Amino acid sequence: MLTKSIHLLLMFIFVTPMVKAQYEFKFQSNLTFLDENGEPLPLAFTGGINSAQLQEFDSNNNGEEELIIWDINSETIKVFEKSGASYRYLPGGNYMFPEDVNAFLILVDFDGDGKKDLFTGSPFGIKAYRNVSNQGSTIPTWEVAQNFLRLENGSNLTTNILDIPLIEDLDNDGDLDVLTFNFASGDFLEYYQNTSMERKGTADIDQFKASQNHWGNFEFCDCGDISFGFSCDGTPITNARISTDNLKTLHSGGHSLLYKDLDRDGIKDLLMGRDECNSLYFLSNKGTNTEPIFNTISTQIPEFGPLPQFPIFHAGYVLDESLIVSSHSSATAYTYTIDFAKALYRLSPEQESDASLFLKEEMLDFGENSRPFFVGNQYTGELYIAANTKVGDEIQGRIWAYELRDNQARLISSNYLNIGELNLTEPSYQRYTTKDNQTYHIVTGDYYENNVPEKKIYLSTISNPENRTELILPSLILRGLDQVHFFHDERDDYLLLARQTGELLLFSFNPNNGYGLELLNNDFLDFIDNPVARNLSVAVQSGASPFLMAINQQGILYALEDFMKETERVQVSINMGETPFEASRFGRNTSITFVPNLLGEGFDLILGNRAGGLEYLSQLDDGGTEPGATTEIVLFPNPTHGQEFKIVINRAAKLNIYSTSGALIMEDIDLVKNQENLINGHNLPSGLYMLEILNDANERHYKKLIVSP
C-alpha cells in the first residue's frame, strides 16, 4: 500500500505540468525623451503615425470627446485627449474598439441615442457596430449592428476597400446616407439613400435605396482632371447615368471624401483625394447641401491656402477650426518615396505661414518600420532605433542612438555607425555579446539592385565598427522582412532567423571560426510558415536559461521560458486599468527589445512598429512590491536636495542603496518599524538611486530616490 502511494506521488510530481510565470504589462513609462533643444517630447511613446484617419469620440465616457486616429498603414488606433490647444496621449487605443477595424473607421450616431456608433470596412462592404456602453464604463462596448449594409433588394452596399466613404445625413431627413465612389471604375460618386425614416419614422441603417449615380454631376478623370456635367469621354452626365452593373472594372482605386463648409459661405464643399494623386482637390459648392453644384477644381482653399503635397493619396479632416491633411497610403515608404515622418499637417484658417506638422513634432517618429534595441537597465543605458527615413530624394535605413541617464533620453547620433553609406532599407541593429564576452555590431537591411531587394547581414567588432563582414546564411534566399537575432546559452552561440512567412529557423554560430553558421532547425519552437501569422519578430535574453519573446502580424505577444529546453508559449496580457486583456493587440511589423530591471528579475519592453514610432510597456508584479506583500513604506522628501531623507515602514527591515549602474552604495541599514528612520544622504552625488528594502518577512520592495543638486 505504501509502495503504491509513493508510486502515485512520484507520478504526480513528474506528470503535473510546471506553472509558468504570467506576464502582464501596462502602457506606462517614466522615461522622458528630449528633443535637439533639450525640451521634453510630450508624446514620445505615441508609436508614430503614417496614414491617419481622424474622428472625435468620447472613448472614456467622461463627457468630453477625444481625438481618435485610425492609422490604416500601421493598422493601429490612437487616442488623444484634448487639453486646450495641445493633446495628451491615452495609450491602448486598439483595446477600445473592435478587433476587426479595417480600411476605414467612421464614428457617428446612427440610431439617435446620443452615442456615436462605428462603421468600418469588410470584405462585403460596410460593417456597422452599435455603441452599447454603460454610463459609467471607461472603455466602450460594441455589438454588431449590421455585418454589411443592405439595399432594398437584400444585396450588399458595395464600397472599395481603399475608399473612405461619406456616411452622414445628406438629404437632411434624420438618418444617415452613404456616398462613395463607384466600385467598378472609381470615377463617379454613388449616393445611397437611407430609407429608415420613410419606412419606420426612426433612424436606423437596416435598408438603403439602390445607388443614384453621378452625385454632384461630375466624373473624376485623372489627377487634376475632373469633368463637370460631362463624363470623361465627353458624354453628357444625364446620358451617362447607367447602372453600374454594366461597367467593367477599370480603376477601382481608393478615394477620400470630406463634405464640409471650407470656404465659409454657409454651404458644404467637397474635398477629395485619389490614391495615385499627390494632392487633395477642392470643389467649391455653388448649390445647396442637398443639391450641390460643382464646376471648379483647385489645389488650394481660399480660407486655408495651398494644400500640402506629398507623393500619393491624401485625406482631409476638419478638427476644431483647422484643416488636417494626412497621407492615406498603405504602401511602403520605398515604393513611392514617402516621408511618413512628415505626412500629417495642420492648416489654420487665414494663416500667414505654410502648413505646419500636426502632432509629429511632439512625438518620436522615425519614419517607417522602427526596430529598437536596448542595452543597459531601466535607469541607465543606450537605446538604438533603426528605421526607414527619407534622406534627400530617397528612402534610406538609418540608426538613431540615445543615451539614457536619470530617466532622460538624449539623442547622441542620428546616423549611428554611418549605415547610410550601405544604401540599405528595412534596417535592424543588435549589439551582441557572445558567451565568451566578445561584442559585435550586427546590422541588417535590404539592398536593392535592379529594384530587387536582397537581405544583407553585416557583422563588425566594437573596436572597428566600419570594417564589416557580410554573413551568408547557408542554402537560403532571404526575404525583405526577414529578421535575425543572435543569442547564447551557457554552452554555445546561436542565430535566430524570424521569417517574413512566419517560421523561425535556428542556426549555430561560431564567432571563433570564420563566423560559421549551420542550420539546426527550420521550424524551431513550432513557428511555421503560416499565412495568418506572417512577419515574425523575436527578441532573446541570453543566459543559462535564455528567454524569448515573439510577435507576428496578428499583434499577439508570446513569452517562452528556457526555450532551448521548453517549447510552451505563454500569452502576454495587457492591463488597461479596470479591464484586463488576455491578449495583446499591436499593429503591423511590431518589433521588441527588453529593458531589464536594475535589480532582480523582470523587465519592461520597448516596441517599434510600421508607423515608425515607439511604445513602452511596464511589467506588473515584477519587483516593485511582491504580490501579496503587506508592507507600507513612505519615503520623504523625494527629491531630496543632498540632505537627509526619511523612511517610515510598518515592519522591521534592511535598506540597500544602489546607483543606476547597479553599484551597491550603502547596505544593511536597519529600519525600525513604525517610526521615522533618518538616512544620511549628504554623501550621495546628485542623480537617481534605487532603494531596496528587505523586510522581516523576506519581502523585497523597491523605491526610487532622486537626489537633486
XYZ file of C-alpha atoms in Angstrom:
709
model
C 0.000 0.000 0.000
C 2.829 2.341 0.979
C 4.694 1.472 -2.226
C 1.600 2.248 -4.277
C 1.176 5.615 -2.557
C 4.799 6.524 -3.221
C 4.389 5.498 -6.860
C 1.304 7.692 -7.226
C 3.111 10.596 -5.574
C 6.046 10.256 -7.951
C 3.672 10.125 -10.914
C 2.053 13.327 -9.694
C 5.388 15.065 -9.289
C 6.644 14.194 -12.750
C 3.381 14.413 -14.684
C 1.979 17.615 -13.235
C 2.999 20.466 -15.554
C 5.089 23.304 -14.157
C 3.201 26.509 -13.574
C 4.527 29.071 -15.996
C 5.040 32.658 -14.978
C 2.367 35.097 -16.040
C 3.441 38.162 -17.985
C 1.269 41.234 -17.596
C 2.140 44.720 -18.791
C 0.670 48.193 -18.815
C 1.306 51.205 -21.009
C 3.419 53.319 -18.706
C 6.860 54.916 -18.689
C 8.683 57.438 -16.533
C 11.250 57.952 -19.279
C 11.427 61.436 -20.794
C 12.778 61.937 -24.304
C 14.401 65.279 -25.054
C 14.447 66.948 -28.453
C 17.528 68.532 -30.024
C 16.961 71.680 -27.927
C 16.740 69.735 -24.672
C 12.956 70.136 -24.409
C 10.753 67.148 -23.433
C 8.689 65.428 -26.112
C 5.204 65.170 -24.546
C 4.013 62.497 -26.990
C 7.219 60.451 -27.158
C 5.701 56.970 -26.838
C 2.726 57.550 -29.134
C 4.022 54.964 -31.565
C 4.262 57.160 -34.662
C 1.653 57.865 -37.333
C 1.834 57.038 -41.045
C -1.638 57.417 -42.548
C -4.202 58.990 -40.265
C -7.989 58.941 -40.333
C -9.351 61.390 -37.756
C -12.535 61.107 -35.725
C -13.816 62.613 -32.450
C -15.359 60.333 -29.841
C -15.926 60.098 -26.076
C -13.846 56.975 -25.522
C -13.765 57.034 -21.701
C -17.318 58.266 -21.094
C -16.249 61.443 -19.298
C -18.481 63.743 -21.318
C -15.616 65.086 -23.452
C -14.666 63.844 -26.899
C -11.137 62.671 -27.612
C -9.289 62.703 -30.923
C -9.278 59.211 -32.426
C -6.729 58.337 -35.115
C -7.014 55.137 -37.130
C -3.742 54.542 -38.979
C -4.599 52.415 -41.992
C -0.908 51.885 -42.790
C 0.192 50.503 -39.421
C -3.295 49.189 -38.500
C -3.364 50.860 -35.108
C -5.802 53.148 -33.277
C -4.567 56.050 -31.156
C -6.495 58.199 -28.698
C -5.579 61.769 -27.728
C -7.213 63.818 -25.001
C -7.637 67.477 -25.889
C -6.189 69.963 -23.401
C -6.618 73.496 -24.701
C -4.518 73.783 -27.844
C -2.459 70.673 -27.033
C -3.082 66.930 -26.786
C -2.296 64.237 -24.239
C -1.830 60.683 -25.446
C -4.062 57.971 -23.949
C -2.375 54.658 -24.763
C -4.165 51.435 -25.621
C -6.491 52.715 -28.344
C -6.580 49.305 -30.049
C -8.304 47.884 -26.973
C -11.136 50.425 -27.052
C -12.522 49.390 -30.433
C -13.460 46.141 -32.226
C -10.557 43.919 -33.276
C -11.665 43.805 -36.910
C -11.456 47.536 -37.693
C -10.302 47.599 -41.285
C -9.895 50.051 -44.173
C -11.765 52.944 -42.530
C -13.074 53.975 -39.131
C -16.082 56.309 -39.004
C -17.742 57.232 -35.698
C -21.241 58.702 -35.949
C -24.570 58.110 -34.183
C -26.897 56.138 -36.487
C -29.788 55.398 -34.056
C -30.216 58.746 -32.326
C -29.364 57.559 -28.795
C -26.672 60.208 -28.312
C -23.783 57.710 -28.520
C -21.609 57.543 -31.611
C -21.604 54.179 -33.361
C -18.896 52.694 -35.570
C -18.605 51.923 -39.283
C -15.672 50.071 -40.803
C -14.715 48.130 -43.911
C -15.323 44.456 -44.503
C -14.996 42.069 -47.468
C -18.729 42.590 -48.040
C -18.811 46.370 -47.889
C -19.550 48.422 -44.775
C -19.840 46.797 -41.346
C -21.580 48.622 -38.509
C -21.225 48.344 -34.719
C -23.682 49.798 -32.206
C -22.253 51.572 -29.169
C -23.815 49.842 -26.142
C -21.518 51.308 -23.485
C -22.901 51.742 -19.990
C -22.964 55.153 -18.357
C -20.010 54.523 -16.023
C -17.797 52.495 -18.376
C -14.265 53.713 -19.089
C -13.816 51.526 -22.193
C -16.526 51.478 -24.914
C -18.595 48.359 -25.524
C -19.664 47.371 -29.054
C -22.077 44.922 -30.630
C -22.521 44.125 -34.314
C -25.482 46.033 -35.766
C -25.038 45.001 -39.412
C -22.431 42.657 -40.854
C -22.869 44.648 -44.045
C -25.210 47.444 -45.095
C -28.000 46.192 -47.370
C -30.008 47.589 -50.240
C -33.757 47.216 -50.691
C -33.247 44.056 -52.743
C -31.153 42.453 -49.984
C -27.807 42.776 -51.747
C -24.864 44.445 -50.065
C -23.910 48.090 -50.486
C -20.507 47.773 -52.160
C -17.515 50.008 -51.458
C -13.890 49.810 -52.427
C -11.738 48.625 -49.531
C -9.339 51.560 -50.144
C -12.084 54.219 -50.004
C -13.151 56.379 -47.090
C -16.885 56.668 -47.750
C -19.007 59.575 -46.575
C -21.611 58.467 -44.021
C -23.854 61.340 -42.971
C -27.360 62.737 -43.369
C -27.126 64.040 -46.926
C -30.864 64.559 -47.533
C -31.479 66.168 -44.113
C -34.231 63.737 -43.043
C -32.656 62.497 -39.775
C -30.969 59.251 -40.861
C -27.519 58.523 -42.268
C -26.952 58.146 -46.007
C -23.864 56.824 -47.798
C -21.787 58.480 -50.505
C -18.948 56.567 -52.142
C -17.145 56.268 -55.454
C -18.480 53.536 -57.695
C -16.902 50.178 -57.118
C -16.200 49.236 -60.723
C -14.397 52.225 -62.234
C -13.997 54.645 -59.336
C -14.668 57.724 -61.469
C -18.036 58.994 -60.155
C -19.933 59.206 -56.883
C -22.824 56.956 -55.916
C -25.469 58.136 -53.461
C -27.262 55.556 -51.320
C -30.321 56.979 -49.582
C -31.257 55.570 -46.177
C -34.974 54.727 -46.096
C -35.440 54.085 -42.364
C -37.145 57.410 -41.591
C -39.539 56.957 -44.507
C -40.340 53.358 -43.521
C -40.318 53.468 -39.710
C -40.089 57.075 -38.587
C -36.932 56.248 -36.596
C -33.287 56.413 -37.552
C -31.647 53.094 -38.432
C -29.285 51.543 -41.008
C -31.279 48.470 -41.982
C -32.039 49.405 -45.607
C -30.836 51.704 -48.398
C -32.124 52.535 -51.888
C -30.188 51.455 -54.953
C -27.459 53.875 -55.944
C -28.096 57.190 -57.636
C -25.152 57.629 -59.973
C -23.105 60.780 -60.571
C -23.978 62.622 -57.391
C -22.560 66.128 -57.824
C -22.787 65.858 -61.638
C -19.092 65.197 -62.397
C -16.564 62.476 -63.174
C -13.023 62.124 -61.843
C -10.937 61.514 -64.967
C -7.366 61.795 -63.700
C -5.238 63.628 -61.175
C -6.142 67.300 -61.565
C -8.739 66.465 -64.219
C -12.424 66.486 -63.227
C -15.124 66.755 -65.862
C -18.203 68.741 -64.771
C -21.517 67.977 -66.490
C -19.867 65.514 -68.817
C -18.318 62.088 -68.464
C -14.626 61.675 -69.135
C -15.369 60.587 -72.707
C -17.413 63.727 -73.380
C -20.871 62.206 -72.942
C -23.339 64.418 -71.048
C -23.771 63.154 -67.484
C -27.522 62.820 -67.999
C -26.811 60.217 -70.684
C -24.081 58.528 -68.704
C -26.245 57.648 -65.695
C -26.325 53.966 -66.361
C -26.389 51.060 -63.978
C -23.025 50.141 -62.518
C -23.876 46.542 -63.370
C -22.823 47.249 -66.948
C -19.442 48.741 -66.019
C -16.192 46.894 -66.405
C -13.704 47.226 -63.596
C -11.135 49.814 -64.634
C -9.514 51.940 -61.950
C -11.273 50.971 -58.732
C -8.620 52.836 -56.789
C -9.011 54.456 -53.489
C -10.636 57.781 -52.653
C -11.161 60.001 -49.641
C -14.148 62.315 -49.152
C -14.805 65.320 -46.922
C -18.061 67.297 -47.159
C -17.708 70.450 -45.046
C -18.078 74.197 -45.460
C -14.445 75.020 -46.133
C -14.776 78.455 -47.769
C -17.145 79.745 -45.046
C -20.097 80.645 -47.265
C -22.570 78.516 -45.278
C -22.672 75.675 -47.847
C -20.752 72.414 -47.640
C -17.921 71.918 -50.123
C -16.219 68.760 -51.329
C -12.582 67.841 -50.647
C -11.423 64.685 -52.437
C -8.305 62.542 -52.583
C -7.364 59.786 -55.012
C -4.787 57.068 -54.486
C -2.288 57.922 -57.246
C -2.532 61.730 -56.900
C -0.137 63.975 -54.976
C -2.735 66.461 -53.708
C -6.276 66.827 -52.456
C -8.793 68.575 -54.727
C -11.184 71.270 -53.565
C -14.604 71.580 -55.227
C -16.478 74.693 -54.121
C -20.254 74.128 -53.864
C -22.354 76.701 -55.741
C -25.644 74.943 -54.959
C -27.058 73.684 -51.656
C -26.091 70.999 -49.167
C -28.721 68.601 -50.545
C -28.433 69.645 -54.217
C -24.778 70.530 -54.746
C -23.394 72.219 -57.857
C -19.681 71.860 -58.595
C -17.907 73.435 -61.558
C -14.353 74.259 -60.403
C -11.347 72.318 -59.124
C -8.446 73.697 -57.108
C -5.487 72.558 -55.014
C -5.917 75.473 -52.649
C -8.744 76.688 -50.435
C -9.354 80.434 -50.044
C -9.555 80.213 -46.249
C -6.563 77.851 -45.837
C -4.189 78.492 -48.703
C -2.329 75.879 -50.801
C -2.923 72.252 -49.882
C 0.191 70.259 -48.898
C 1.562 67.824 -51.461
C 3.301 64.504 -50.978
C 3.740 61.570 -53.335
C 0.494 59.648 -53.124
C -3.029 59.601 -51.641
C -4.278 62.188 -49.166
C -7.235 62.544 -46.829
C -8.647 65.715 -45.267
C -10.453 66.337 -41.960
C -11.818 69.311 -40.078
C -10.687 69.496 -36.454
C -11.944 72.480 -34.471
C -11.202 75.380 -36.826
C -8.302 73.680 -38.594
C -7.990 71.506 -41.685
C -5.894 68.379 -41.120
C -4.298 66.735 -44.168
C -2.772 63.280 -43.867
C -1.284 60.621 -46.043
C -3.744 57.813 -46.643
C -1.349 55.398 -48.300
C -0.978 51.746 -47.303
C 2.144 51.475 -49.454
C 5.701 51.206 -48.158
C 7.872 54.297 -47.950
C 10.309 52.926 -50.532
C 7.656 52.296 -53.203
C 6.685 55.960 -53.630
C 9.449 57.704 -51.619
C 7.005 58.740 -48.905
C 8.319 60.657 -45.911
C 5.984 59.202 -43.289
C 7.704 61.208 -40.554
C 6.205 64.328 -42.192
C 2.875 63.174 -43.585
C 0.396 64.842 -41.206
C -0.269 68.584 -41.489
C -2.470 71.227 -39.926
C -3.764 74.233 -41.889
C -5.239 77.095 -39.904
C -7.793 79.489 -41.424
C -6.337 82.679 -42.812
C -2.852 81.556 -41.779
C 0.132 83.632 -42.788
C 2.550 80.722 -42.962
C 2.636 77.351 -44.716
C 1.005 74.235 -43.335
C 2.628 73.020 -40.106
C 3.159 69.481 -38.876
C 0.371 68.185 -36.655
C 1.389 66.162 -33.532
C 4.543 64.935 -35.263
C 6.994 67.369 -33.653
C 5.921 66.232 -30.179
C 6.460 62.515 -30.712
C 9.180 60.057 -31.648
C 8.522 59.289 -35.302
C 11.480 57.999 -37.282
C 9.561 57.263 -40.486
C 8.711 53.624 -41.104
C 9.384 50.225 -39.520
C 11.185 51.310 -36.373
C 13.183 48.494 -34.751
C 14.585 49.332 -31.304
C 17.440 47.669 -29.438
C 18.315 48.495 -25.827
C 21.495 47.991 -23.786
C 21.530 48.624 -20.002
C 18.750 48.808 -17.421
C 15.656 50.893 -16.735
C 17.674 53.823 -15.456
C 20.848 53.905 -17.479
C 21.764 52.605 -20.908
C 21.635 53.188 -24.646
C 18.696 52.873 -26.994
C 19.196 52.335 -30.733
C 16.377 52.721 -33.240
C 16.746 51.526 -36.821
C 14.138 52.729 -39.320
C 13.399 53.754 -42.889
C 13.602 57.511 -43.326
C 13.675 59.947 -46.232
C 17.134 61.361 -46.971
C 17.161 63.780 -49.880
C 15.127 62.177 -52.657
C 15.355 58.584 -51.477
C 14.402 56.264 -48.634
C 17.351 55.025 -46.585
C 17.903 52.967 -43.493
C 19.338 54.859 -40.523
C 20.113 54.173 -36.866
C 19.444 56.723 -34.130
C 21.293 56.413 -30.817
C 20.024 57.755 -27.475
C 21.753 57.870 -24.117
C 19.556 57.171 -21.071
C 20.508 58.764 -17.762
C 18.349 59.711 -14.778
C 15.108 58.869 -16.557
C 16.000 61.086 -19.520
C 16.926 60.080 -23.060
C 19.134 62.359 -25.166
C 19.937 61.940 -28.843
C 23.660 61.335 -29.399
C 23.582 60.311 -33.075
C 21.084 60.413 -35.944
C 23.334 58.329 -38.183
C 24.893 55.785 -35.853
C 27.568 53.602 -37.490
C 27.050 55.600 -40.688
C 24.950 52.842 -42.239
C 23.644 55.345 -44.775
C 26.702 54.515 -46.870
C 25.404 50.934 -47.221
C 22.218 52.107 -49.046
C 20.016 49.756 -47.048
C 16.315 49.837 -46.297
C 14.457 47.871 -43.601
C 17.426 48.150 -41.227
C 17.820 46.490 -37.843
C 20.551 46.706 -35.230
C 21.782 44.470 -32.413
C 24.815 44.761 -30.159
C 25.634 41.151 -29.418
C 27.960 39.824 -26.698
C 28.925 36.176 -27.148
C 29.201 33.562 -24.418
C 32.954 34.272 -24.450
C 32.379 38.005 -23.910
C 33.191 39.166 -27.435
C 30.927 42.050 -28.515
C 29.837 42.806 -32.083
C 27.687 45.237 -34.019
C 25.058 43.414 -36.098
C 23.423 45.432 -38.891
C 20.890 44.009 -41.342
C 18.902 45.543 -44.170
C 17.690 45.252 -47.746
C 19.949 46.219 -50.616
C 18.170 46.937 -53.905
C 19.688 46.021 -57.211
C 17.514 46.438 -60.323
C 14.554 47.024 -57.968
C 15.036 43.567 -56.445
C 15.772 43.552 -52.682
C 18.479 41.333 -51.212
C 18.783 40.971 -47.447
C 22.257 41.752 -46.115
C 23.719 40.824 -42.706
C 26.841 42.671 -41.560
C 28.985 41.985 -38.506
C 31.742 44.225 -37.134
C 33.732 44.490 -33.933
C 33.176 47.230 -31.372
C 36.732 48.490 -31.875
C 36.418 48.708 -35.674
C 32.710 49.217 -36.453
C 33.022 50.180 -40.120
C 35.147 47.151 -41.024
C 32.130 44.992 -41.756
C 31.960 41.296 -42.604
C 28.941 40.089 -44.558
C 27.393 36.920 -43.145
C 25.856 34.454 -45.570
C 23.189 32.076 -44.326
C 23.692 28.654 -45.941
C 21.216 27.488 -48.603
C 18.730 30.301 -48.038
C 17.286 33.171 -50.009
C 16.403 35.894 -47.529
C 13.169 37.856 -47.867
C 12.551 41.554 -47.287
C 11.101 41.450 -43.758
C 13.220 38.542 -42.504
C 14.936 39.456 -39.241
C 17.950 37.937 -37.465
C 18.684 37.847 -33.736
C 21.787 36.464 -32.001
C 21.800 34.871 -28.541
C 23.695 32.348 -26.406
C 23.129 29.882 -23.615
C 25.827 28.605 -21.228
C 27.403 26.471 -23.967
C 27.024 27.932 -27.469
C 26.189 30.942 -29.631
C 23.209 30.911 -31.960
C 21.404 32.902 -34.642
C 17.617 33.012 -34.991
C 16.073 33.847 -38.362
C 12.488 35.097 -37.952
C 10.977 34.874 -41.409
C 8.540 37.066 -43.251
C 6.480 33.921 -43.846
C 6.154 33.153 -40.123
C 8.665 30.362 -39.452
C 11.636 30.527 -37.079
C 14.994 28.986 -38.003
C 17.781 28.154 -35.539
C 21.447 28.270 -36.580
C 24.585 27.577 -34.619
C 27.046 30.476 -34.763
C 30.803 30.147 -34.334
C 32.421 33.586 -33.893
C 35.850 31.983 -33.427
C 35.875 30.061 -36.674
C 35.157 32.419 -39.543
C 31.696 33.257 -38.190
C 30.475 29.848 -39.297
C 26.732 29.180 -39.422
C 24.931 25.807 -39.515
C 21.188 25.253 -39.762
C 19.917 23.246 -36.777
C 16.116 23.559 -37.037
C 13.941 25.140 -39.730
C 10.635 25.027 -37.764
C 12.050 25.998 -34.404
C 9.622 26.174 -31.442
C 6.772 25.234 -33.802
C 6.848 28.584 -35.577
C 5.991 27.526 -39.120
C 5.039 29.088 -42.451
C 1.581 30.464 -41.711
C -0.423 32.851 -43.963
C -2.201 34.418 -40.955
C 0.913 34.741 -38.783
C 3.438 36.402 -41.061
C 6.220 38.927 -40.327
C 7.559 37.180 -37.246
C 9.825 39.143 -34.913
C 11.684 37.874 -31.819
C 13.927 39.104 -29.017
C 16.015 36.989 -26.636
C 17.604 37.452 -23.218
C 20.743 35.316 -23.338
C 21.966 33.219 -20.424
C 21.913 29.760 -18.919
C 18.116 29.671 -19.427
C 17.524 32.003 -22.371
C 14.162 33.754 -22.547
C 12.369 34.582 -25.814
C 9.511 36.866 -26.767
C 7.818 36.710 -30.154
C 5.191 38.622 -32.089
C 3.763 38.407 -35.612
C 1.303 40.374 -37.749
C -1.581 39.240 -35.517
C -0.161 41.556 -32.853
C -0.148 38.952 -30.059
C 2.933 38.850 -27.803
C 4.214 35.474 -26.570
C 6.845 34.580 -23.967
C 8.857 31.348 -23.997
C 10.895 30.493 -20.895
C 14.094 28.436 -21.152
C 13.147 27.860 -24.771
C 16.162 25.695 -25.642
C 14.532 23.046 -23.443
C 10.862 24.052 -23.400
C 8.500 24.987 -26.250
C 5.432 26.179 -24.344
C 4.203 29.666 -25.271
C 2.743 31.968 -22.643
C 0.476 34.703 -23.941
C 1.258 38.184 -22.659
C -1.683 40.126 -21.209
C -2.276 43.878 -21.179
C -3.688 45.706 -18.172
C -5.973 48.603 -19.094
C -6.983 49.504 -15.547
C -10.419 48.132 -14.843
C -10.351 45.937 -17.949
C -7.526 43.400 -18.415
C -6.968 41.937 -21.890
C -5.619 38.411 -22.080
C -4.072 39.022 -25.496
C -2.166 41.996 -26.831
C -3.269 43.922 -29.933
C -0.380 45.548 -31.722
C -0.138 46.738 -35.304
C 1.878 45.699 -38.333
C 5.586 44.872 -38.207
C 5.962 45.142 -34.442
C 9.470 44.560 -33.056
C 10.619 44.046 -29.459
C 13.522 44.906 -27.187
C 13.966 44.221 -23.466
C 14.584 46.887 -20.846
C 15.902 44.888 -17.854
C 15.162 45.865 -14.274
C 18.004 47.304 -12.279
C 17.670 44.687 -9.552
C 16.337 41.178 -9.568
C 14.285 39.583 -12.296
C 11.768 41.275 -14.543
C 11.880 43.668 -17.463
C 9.974 46.277 -19.391
C 9.573 46.339 -23.172
C 10.065 48.934 -25.886
C 8.212 48.191 -29.116
C 8.783 49.504 -32.614
C 6.250 49.305 -35.434
C 5.275 50.020 -39.025
C 4.391 53.636 -38.112
C 7.998 54.376 -37.185
C 7.459 55.205 -33.511
C 7.948 53.592 -30.112
C 5.675 52.264 -27.368
C 6.677 51.451 -23.796
C 5.277 48.590 -21.706
C 5.959 48.316 -17.967
C 5.829 44.870 -16.442
C 3.498 44.365 -13.485
C 4.335 42.326 -10.370
C 7.985 42.231 -11.297
C 9.681 43.614 -8.244
C 8.132 46.915 -7.208
C 6.176 45.219 -4.439
C 5.880 41.454 -4.356
C 2.350 40.052 -4.848
C 0.584 39.600 -1.515
C 3.005 41.832 0.396
C 1.554 43.862 3.273
C 4.390 46.308 3.876
C 3.616 50.023 3.789
C 6.514 52.377 3.008
C 6.678 56.179 2.988
C 9.783 57.905 1.570
C 10.248 61.678 2.031
C 11.393 64.215 0.964
C 11.769 62.940 -2.579
C 13.544 64.529 -4.372
C 15.998 65.333 -1.587
C 18.481 68.158 -2.005
C 21.633 66.357 -0.889
C 20.425 66.140 2.715
C 18.799 63.591 4.939
C 15.738 61.688 3.879
C 13.348 59.634 5.937
C 11.671 56.254 5.590
C 8.624 55.172 7.572
C 7.806 51.469 7.399
C 5.323 49.269 9.273
C 7.736 46.318 9.557
C 11.367 45.938 10.565
C 13.608 45.856 7.513
C 17.056 46.334 5.989
C 17.881 49.020 3.421
C 20.328 48.797 0.494
C 21.031 51.739 -1.833
C 22.131 51.207 -5.456
C 23.217 53.558 -8.220
C 21.557 53.312 -11.626
C 24.573 51.358 -12.850
C 23.783 48.671 -10.268
C 26.657 49.545 -7.912
C 25.906 48.986 -4.216
C 26.410 52.345 -2.462
C 25.135 51.596 1.065
C 23.947 48.309 2.569
C 22.282 46.695 5.571
C 20.890 49.880 7.052
C 18.457 48.962 9.837
C 14.921 50.313 9.517
C 12.845 50.329 12.702
C 9.134 49.792 12.221
C 6.563 52.499 12.839
C 8.978 55.372 13.244
C 10.843 57.888 11.120
C 14.157 56.357 10.045
C 16.618 59.153 9.246
C 19.044 58.304 6.441
C 22.105 60.467 5.865
C 22.212 61.391 2.205
C 24.904 64.082 2.360
C 27.445 61.892 0.593
C 25.210 60.929 -2.307
C 26.013 62.804 -5.537
C 23.030 64.217 -7.400
C 21.244 61.641 -9.533
C 18.802 58.743 -9.398
C 19.118 55.888 -6.884
C 17.287 52.627 -6.253
C 16.351 51.741 -2.665
C 15.986 48.036 -1.949
C 14.040 47.264 1.220
C 14.023 43.702 2.606
C 11.535 43.307 5.468
C 11.421 40.677 8.222
C 9.122 38.500 6.078
C 11.735 38.380 3.288
C 9.563 40.555 1.042
C 11.520 42.830 -1.287
C 10.375 46.313 -2.155
C 11.936 48.952 -4.372
C 11.700 52.739 -4.288
C 13.305 55.366 -6.484
C 15.126 58.261 -4.797
C 16.131 61.439 -6.617
C 18.992 63.450 -5.142
C 18.895 66.982 -6.532
C 21.942 69.306 -6.696
